[in-house]
Short mmCIF file of C-alpha atoms in Angstrom, two decimals:
data_model
loop_
_atom_site.label_atom_id
_atom_site.label_comp_id
_atom_site.label_asym_id
_atom_site.label_seq_id
_atom_site.Cartn_x
_atom_site.Cartn_y
_atom_site.Cartn_z
CA MET A 11 -22.14 -10.08 9.98
CA THR A 12 -18.64 -9.69 11.66
CA GLN A 13 -16.25 -12.35 10.29
CA VAL A 14 -13.33 -13.55 12.58
CA THR A 15 -11.06 -16.22 11.63
CA ASP A 16 -8.73 -18.21 14.08
CA HIS A 17 -5.54 -18.80 12.35
CA GLY A 18 -4.16 -20.59 15.50
CA GLY A 19 -1.25 -20.01 17.71
CA GLY A 20 -2.80 -16.81 19.12
CA VAL A 21 -3.52 -15.17 15.84
CA ARG A 22 -6.90 -14.22 14.50
CA SER A 23 -8.20 -11.90 11.83
CA ILE A 24 -11.20 -9.61 11.51
CA LYS A 25 -12.63 -8.73 8.07
CA VAL A 26 -13.05 -4.85 8.38
CA PRO A 27 -14.95 -3.38 5.48
CA ILE A 28 -13.61 -0.68 3.12
CA PRO A 29 -16.58 1.37 2.00
CA ASP A 30 -17.16 1.62 -1.77
CA ASN A 31 -13.92 -0.31 -2.69
CA PRO A 32 -13.67 -3.52 -4.87
CA LEU A 33 -11.17 -4.90 -2.42
CA GLY A 34 -14.10 -5.28 0.05
CA HIS A 35 -12.17 -5.49 3.39
CA THR A 36 -8.88 -5.24 5.24
CA LEU A 37 -7.90 -8.19 7.24
CA VAL A 38 -6.92 -6.78 10.67
CA TYR A 39 -4.88 -9.37 12.61
CA VAL A 40 -5.21 -9.75 16.35
CA VAL A 41 -2.02 -11.18 17.83
CA ASP A 42 -2.12 -12.40 21.47
CA THR A 43 0.82 -11.28 23.63
CA ASP A 44 1.57 -11.56 27.29
CA ALA A 45 0.70 -7.92 27.60
CA GLY A 46 -2.57 -8.00 25.75
CA PRO A 47 -3.63 -8.11 22.19
CA VAL A 48 -1.74 -6.25 19.60
CA LEU A 49 -3.41 -5.41 16.16
CA ILE A 50 -1.58 -5.51 12.82
CA ASP A 51 -3.34 -2.66 10.97
CA THR A 52 -6.74 -1.28 11.91
CA GLY A 53 -8.91 -0.68 8.91
CA TRP A 54 -10.63 2.36 7.21
CA ASP A 55 -11.84 5.24 9.39
CA ASP A 56 -15.51 4.81 8.93
CA PRO A 57 -18.35 4.35 11.47
CA GLY A 58 -19.40 0.92 10.02
CA SER A 59 -15.70 -0.22 9.98
CA TRP A 60 -15.29 0.90 13.53
CA ASP A 61 -18.28 -1.05 14.54
CA THR A 62 -17.00 -4.21 12.70
CA LEU A 63 -13.64 -3.87 14.40
CA ALA A 64 -15.15 -3.56 17.91
CA GLU A 65 -17.61 -6.40 17.33
CA GLY A 66 -14.65 -8.48 15.95
CA LEU A 67 -12.50 -7.83 19.00
CA ALA A 68 -15.44 -8.76 21.30
CA ALA A 69 -15.68 -12.04 19.29
CA CYS A 70 -11.90 -12.55 20.01
CA GLY A 71 -12.65 -12.26 23.76
CA THR A 72 -11.36 -8.72 24.19
CA SER A 73 -12.25 -5.23 23.35
CA VAL A 74 -10.90 -1.99 21.77
CA ALA A 75 -10.10 -0.77 25.22
CA GLY A 76 -7.97 -3.89 25.85
CA VAL A 77 -5.63 -3.42 22.86
CA HIS A 78 -1.98 -3.17 23.96
CA GLY A 79 -0.48 -1.87 20.74
CA VAL A 80 -0.96 -1.30 16.98
CA VAL A 81 1.55 -2.23 14.34
CA ILE A 82 1.08 -0.49 10.97
CA THR A 83 2.33 -2.18 7.81
CA HIS A 84 1.91 1.05 5.81
CA HIS A 85 0.33 4.55 6.00
CA HIS A 86 -2.61 4.01 3.64
CA PRO A 87 -6.05 4.78 5.12
CA ASP A 88 -7.41 1.35 4.79
CA HIS A 89 -4.63 0.08 7.12
CA HIS A 90 -3.89 3.11 9.39
CA GLY A 91 -7.33 4.69 9.30
CA LEU A 92 -8.68 3.68 12.63
CA SER A 93 -5.44 3.72 14.49
CA GLY A 94 -6.11 7.06 16.21
CA LYS A 95 -9.45 5.90 17.55
CA VAL A 96 -8.02 2.63 18.79
CA ARG A 97 -5.41 4.71 20.73
CA GLU A 98 -8.00 7.02 22.04
CA ALA A 99 -10.03 4.14 23.43
CA SER A 100 -7.22 1.99 24.82
CA GLY A 101 -4.03 4.03 25.29
CA ALA A 102 -2.29 1.60 22.84
CA TRP A 103 0.98 2.63 21.24
CA ILE A 104 1.21 2.86 17.40
CA ALA A 105 4.26 1.80 15.60
CA MET A 106 5.28 2.55 11.99
CA HIS A 107 8.38 2.64 9.73
CA ALA A 108 10.08 6.08 9.85
CA ALA A 109 9.61 6.64 6.04
CA ASP A 110 5.83 6.36 6.27
CA ALA A 111 5.75 8.19 9.66
CA ALA A 112 7.39 11.17 7.76
CA ILE A 113 4.53 11.05 5.13
CA VAL A 114 1.94 11.12 7.97
CA ARG A 115 3.60 14.19 9.60
CA ARG A 116 3.70 16.05 6.26
CA THR A 117 0.14 15.06 5.44
CA ARG A 118 -1.04 16.53 8.65
CA GLU A 119 1.02 19.67 8.18
CA ASN A 120 -0.07 20.46 4.70
CA ARG A 121 -3.59 21.60 3.91
CA PRO A 122 -5.54 19.51 1.56
CA GLU A 123 -5.52 22.24 -1.03
CA ARG A 124 -1.67 21.99 -1.32
CA TRP A 125 -2.04 18.24 -2.09
CA PHE A 126 -4.69 19.01 -4.78
CA ALA A 127 -2.54 21.58 -6.26
CA TYR A 128 0.31 19.07 -6.43
CA MET A 129 -1.82 16.49 -8.04
CA VAL A 130 -3.15 18.99 -10.64
CA ALA A 131 0.59 19.87 -11.64
CA LYS A 132 1.48 16.11 -11.67
CA LEU A 133 -1.43 15.40 -14.10
CA GLU A 134 -0.73 18.27 -16.21
CA ALA A 135 2.87 17.02 -16.53
CA SER A 136 1.75 13.52 -17.50
CA GLY A 137 -0.41 14.88 -20.39
CA ALA A 138 -3.82 14.22 -18.80
CA PRO A 139 -6.53 15.87 -20.77
CA GLU A 140 -8.32 19.02 -19.25
CA GLU A 141 -11.51 17.11 -18.64
CA HIS A 142 -9.87 14.85 -16.36
CA ILE A 143 -7.91 17.61 -14.43
CA ALA A 144 -10.94 19.94 -14.10
CA ALA A 145 -12.64 17.70 -11.59
CA LEU A 146 -9.70 17.89 -9.26
CA ARG A 147 -9.25 21.73 -9.74
CA GLY A 148 -12.89 21.93 -8.51
CA THR A 149 -12.08 19.76 -5.40
CA ARG A 150 -8.99 21.93 -4.62
CA THR A 151 -11.09 25.15 -4.60
CA SER A 152 -14.11 23.73 -2.79
CA ALA A 153 -15.12 24.50 0.73
CA ARG A 154 -15.06 20.93 1.88
CA ARG A 155 -13.54 20.51 5.27
CA PRO A 156 -10.34 18.42 5.76
CA SER A 157 -11.99 16.39 8.34
CA THR A 158 -14.40 14.98 5.62
CA LEU A 159 -11.53 13.78 3.52
CA PRO A 160 -10.17 10.37 4.39
CA GLY A 161 -6.46 10.14 5.04
CA PHE A 162 -5.81 13.87 5.57
CA SER A 163 -5.56 13.72 9.44
CA PRO A 164 -3.88 10.41 10.11
CA ALA A 165 -2.70 9.52 13.55
CA LEU A 166 0.89 10.22 14.44
CA PRO A 167 2.68 7.04 15.44
CA ASP A 168 4.57 7.06 18.65
CA ARG A 169 6.97 4.23 18.08
CA GLU A 170 9.24 3.37 15.27
CA ILE A 171 9.46 0.03 13.46
CA VAL A 172 13.12 -0.63 12.87
CA PRO A 173 13.83 -3.09 10.04
CA GLY A 174 15.47 -6.22 11.23
CA GLU A 175 14.62 -5.73 14.88
CA LEU A 176 11.93 -7.68 16.86
CA LEU A 177 8.87 -5.64 17.97
CA PRO A 178 8.07 -5.18 21.60
CA LEU A 179 5.52 -7.92 21.92
CA PRO A 180 6.07 -9.81 25.13
CA GLY A 181 5.95 -13.67 24.60
CA ARG A 182 6.11 -13.28 20.76
CA ARG A 183 8.88 -13.14 18.15
CA LEU A 184 7.81 -10.66 15.48
CA ARG A 185 10.49 -9.33 13.31
CA ALA A 186 10.19 -6.26 11.02
CA VAL A 187 11.22 -6.69 7.30
CA TRP A 188 11.41 -3.56 5.37
CA THR A 189 9.71 -3.97 1.96
CA PRO A 190 9.38 -0.65 0.23
CA GLY A 191 7.52 -0.29 -3.09
CA HIS A 192 3.87 -0.01 -2.34
CA THR A 193 4.87 2.78 0.12
CA PRO A 194 8.33 3.95 1.05
CA GLY A 195 7.94 2.56 4.51
CA HIS A 196 5.97 -0.52 3.91
CA VAL A 197 6.94 -3.42 6.27
CA CYS A 198 6.17 -7.04 6.41
CA LEU A 199 6.21 -8.81 9.80
CA HIS A 200 7.75 -12.27 10.18
CA LEU A 201 6.36 -14.26 13.02
CA GLU A 202 9.41 -16.39 13.86
CA GLU A 203 7.51 -19.14 15.60
CA THR A 204 6.70 -22.68 14.65
CA HIS A 205 3.59 -22.88 12.47
CA PRO A 206 0.61 -24.04 14.49
CA ALA A 207 -0.22 -26.67 11.89
CA ARG A 208 3.38 -27.63 11.54
CA LEU A 209 3.46 -26.59 7.92
CA PRO A 210 6.99 -26.68 6.36
CA GLY A 211 8.76 -23.28 6.24
CA ARG A 212 9.91 -20.55 8.39
CA GLY A 213 6.99 -19.27 10.68
CA ARG A 214 4.31 -16.95 9.27
CA LEU A 215 4.51 -13.62 7.48
CA PHE A 216 2.08 -10.72 7.86
CA SER A 217 2.47 -9.29 4.41
CA GLY A 218 0.34 -6.28 4.39
CA ASP A 219 -0.16 -5.13 0.77
CA HIS A 220 3.34 -6.38 -0.28
CA LEU A 221 2.36 -9.93 -1.23
CA LEU A 222 -1.16 -10.90 -2.05
CA PRO A 223 -2.51 -14.11 -3.29
CA ARG A 224 -4.42 -13.13 -6.49
CA ILE A 225 -3.73 -9.56 -7.24
CA THR A 226 -0.63 -7.34 -7.81
CA PRO A 227 -0.36 -4.37 -5.39
CA HIS A 228 -0.37 -0.87 -6.83
CA ILE A 229 3.13 0.37 -7.36
CA GLY A 230 3.03 4.06 -8.27
CA LEU A 231 5.36 7.02 -7.76
CA TYR A 232 5.71 8.07 -4.10
CA GLU A 233 3.53 11.23 -4.01
CA ASP A 234 4.98 13.91 -1.87
CA PRO A 235 4.78 17.72 -2.61
CA ASP A 236 7.68 18.37 -0.23
CA ASP A 237 10.08 15.81 -1.63
CA ALA A 238 11.53 15.95 -5.11
CA THR A 239 13.86 13.02 -4.74
CA VAL A 240 13.91 10.97 -7.98
CA THR A 241 12.76 7.45 -6.54
CA ASP A 242 12.30 4.11 -8.23
CA PRO A 243 9.30 2.52 -6.48
CA LEU A 244 9.07 -0.45 -8.83
CA GLY A 245 12.83 -1.20 -8.40
CA ASP A 246 12.31 -0.99 -4.65
CA TYR A 247 9.32 -3.44 -4.88
CA LEU A 248 11.15 -5.91 -7.15
CA ASP A 249 14.07 -5.95 -4.66
CA SER A 250 11.73 -6.34 -1.70
CA LEU A 251 9.99 -9.34 -3.29
CA GLU A 252 13.12 -11.22 -3.65
CA ARG A 253 13.95 -10.52 0.01
CA ILE A 254 10.58 -11.96 1.02
CA GLY A 255 11.15 -15.03 -1.26
CA ARG A 256 14.35 -15.77 0.54
CA LEU A 257 12.57 -15.90 3.98
CA GLU A 258 10.42 -18.91 2.82
CA PRO A 259 7.63 -18.49 5.34
CA ALA A 260 5.29 -21.53 5.91
CA GLU A 261 2.23 -19.31 5.35
CA VAL A 262 1.57 -15.74 4.31
CA LEU A 263 -1.15 -13.81 6.18
CA PRO A 264 -1.92 -10.81 3.86
CA ALA A 265 -4.03 -7.67 4.47
CA HIS A 266 -6.54 -8.57 1.66
CA GLN A 267 -8.08 -11.63 0.17
CA HIS A 268 -7.02 -14.74 2.04
CA PRO A 269 -3.98 -16.57 3.56
CA PHE A 270 -1.71 -18.72 1.34
CA ALA A 271 1.36 -20.93 1.23
CA ASP A 272 4.32 -21.22 -0.97
CA ALA A 273 5.41 -17.53 -0.98
CA PRO A 274 8.54 -18.16 -3.19
CA ALA A 275 6.27 -19.40 -5.95
CA ARG A 276 3.99 -16.16 -5.60
CA VAL A 277 7.16 -14.04 -5.59
CA ARG A 278 8.26 -15.62 -8.95
CA GLU A 279 4.91 -15.06 -10.46
CA LEU A 280 5.03 -11.37 -9.51
CA LEU A 281 8.60 -10.87 -10.73
CA ASP A 282 7.78 -12.63 -14.05
CA HIS A 283 4.54 -10.37 -14.26
CA HIS A 284 6.51 -7.10 -13.88
CA GLU A 285 9.19 -8.24 -16.32
CA GLU A 286 6.54 -9.13 -18.88
CA ARG A 287 4.78 -5.78 -18.30
CA LEU A 288 8.05 -3.84 -18.78
CA THR A 289 8.74 -5.69 -21.94
CA GLY A 290 5.21 -4.90 -23.21
CA LEU A 291 5.69 -1.22 -22.45
CA LEU A 292 8.82 -1.10 -24.53
CA SER A 293 6.75 -2.35 -27.54
CA LEU A 294 4.33 0.54 -26.96
CA LEU A 295 7.13 3.02 -26.64
CA THR A 296 8.38 2.55 -30.21
CA THR A 297 6.42 5.84 -30.66
CA PRO A 298 6.86 8.56 -28.07
CA LEU A 299 4.11 8.63 -25.52
CA THR A 300 3.06 10.73 -22.61
CA PRO A 301 2.48 8.77 -19.41
CA TRP A 302 -1.26 9.41 -19.91
CA ARG A 303 -1.12 8.00 -23.40
CA LEU A 304 0.85 5.07 -22.34
CA ALA A 305 -1.60 4.31 -19.55
CA GLU A 306 -4.50 4.42 -22.14
CA ARG A 307 -2.64 1.63 -24.00
CA MET A 308 -1.61 -0.64 -21.09
CA GLU A 309 -3.62 -3.68 -20.06
CA TRP A 310 -5.78 -3.31 -17.02
CA ASN A 311 -8.41 -5.42 -15.35
CA ARG A 312 -10.97 -3.62 -17.64
CA PRO A 313 -11.04 -1.43 -20.76
CA TRP A 314 -9.71 2.11 -20.21
CA GLU A 315 -13.20 3.54 -21.07
CA GLN A 316 -14.62 1.63 -18.02
CA ILE A 317 -12.06 2.67 -15.50
CA PRO A 318 -13.47 5.23 -13.14
CA TYR A 319 -11.96 8.58 -12.59
CA GLY A 320 -10.08 7.92 -9.42
CA SER A 321 -8.67 4.69 -10.67
CA ARG A 322 -7.41 6.40 -13.74
CA THR A 323 -5.27 8.84 -11.66
CA ILE A 324 -3.74 5.76 -9.82
CA ALA A 325 -3.15 4.05 -13.20
CA ILE A 326 -1.22 7.17 -14.35
CA SER A 327 1.05 6.90 -11.20
CA GLU A 328 1.61 3.13 -11.98
CA ALA A 329 2.50 3.90 -15.57
CA GLU A 330 4.93 6.61 -14.38
CA ALA A 331 6.55 4.16 -11.98
CA HIS A 332 7.14 1.64 -14.81
CA LEU A 333 8.61 4.48 -17.02
CA ARG A 334 10.87 5.44 -14.12
CA ARG A 335 12.12 1.92 -13.94
CA LEU A 336 12.73 1.58 -17.69
CA VAL A 337 14.64 4.92 -17.69
CA LYS A 338 16.81 3.81 -14.74
CA LEU A 339 17.61 0.58 -16.54
CA GLY A 340 18.54 2.47 -19.66
CA ARG A 341 15.71 0.91 -21.76
CA ALA A 342 13.77 4.07 -22.46
CA GLU A 343 14.39 7.89 -22.14
CA ALA A 344 12.60 11.23 -22.14
CA VAL A 345 12.31 12.95 -25.48
CA PRO A 346 14.32 16.21 -25.17
CA GLY A 347 12.08 19.37 -25.32
CA SER A 348 8.75 17.55 -25.28
CA ASP A 349 6.06 19.30 -23.26
CA PRO A 350 4.22 17.46 -21.78
CA VAL A 351 7.20 14.97 -21.61
CA THR A 352 7.02 11.98 -23.76
CA TYR A 353 9.05 8.89 -23.43
CA VAL A 354 10.52 6.46 -26.17
CA ALA A 355 12.28 3.04 -26.05
CA VAL A 356 15.96 3.12 -26.50
#
């Protein structure tokens, strides 16, 4: 059953399912404007998800064809996946931050085999065992068509979200706040209007995956085979968190789970969590470890032996992002001559 929630003040949300994913759904927000409804994110590109989005829009008193624009918080397929179909059905514009738009362009230009080869090389460098890498080697050489692989043909945006500027939503004040970390071009969207229930604070914040009420978003290395820049995603994320805390919105409308208040308190929890995690990793790095071995010893939401294949690959990227942060802070370093590279606390 399609679930639509009215948040007041011309804002509703639709729970669009994510197939075979523990997150369950993406909250797609429908914002009324003088030019027609504007969506914040669209959900996963799947027939069932599309039907849910269409049914939800009908329950909101509109339709896919009536959508005026689409604002994307970040390029991941559970947020950007259905954007192209919405544009085809409605003629709506699609807006995205330039950094994520660049990733979309490169994803479309590169064949999936190139991405798989890149990931194989990354996993080899992390010290992953051959039994883990072998499955990816098989995918790389398979005849599976790119069109069957989610996220390999994302829609090109036709408008740029510029940090600090108001988006072109007639009759609304929606300002873009650049919050890199989860992705290089992740944005939150600050609705600078009085809260419909008069809650104390400064408007409402559509937070995408940046700020969630009960889980910490994945912060891994920015994966891009065409960009060798040494980035610090965790550092980006922590800086972005502090920026959001200073906004003090009355309510946060996230892309997953449920709305919540007291954003500064949640920001403090996440900052403390990551500091505790970095400190804990230093205690593990008294002995040199590869990123894979470090990930095996880190605390996750379940024992390492129970983590499925794809989630282990994501966990390695998260371990590497934390290592990158420790190295940048001068609290850890790579062991010279190690292959695959190992890291040790300083």
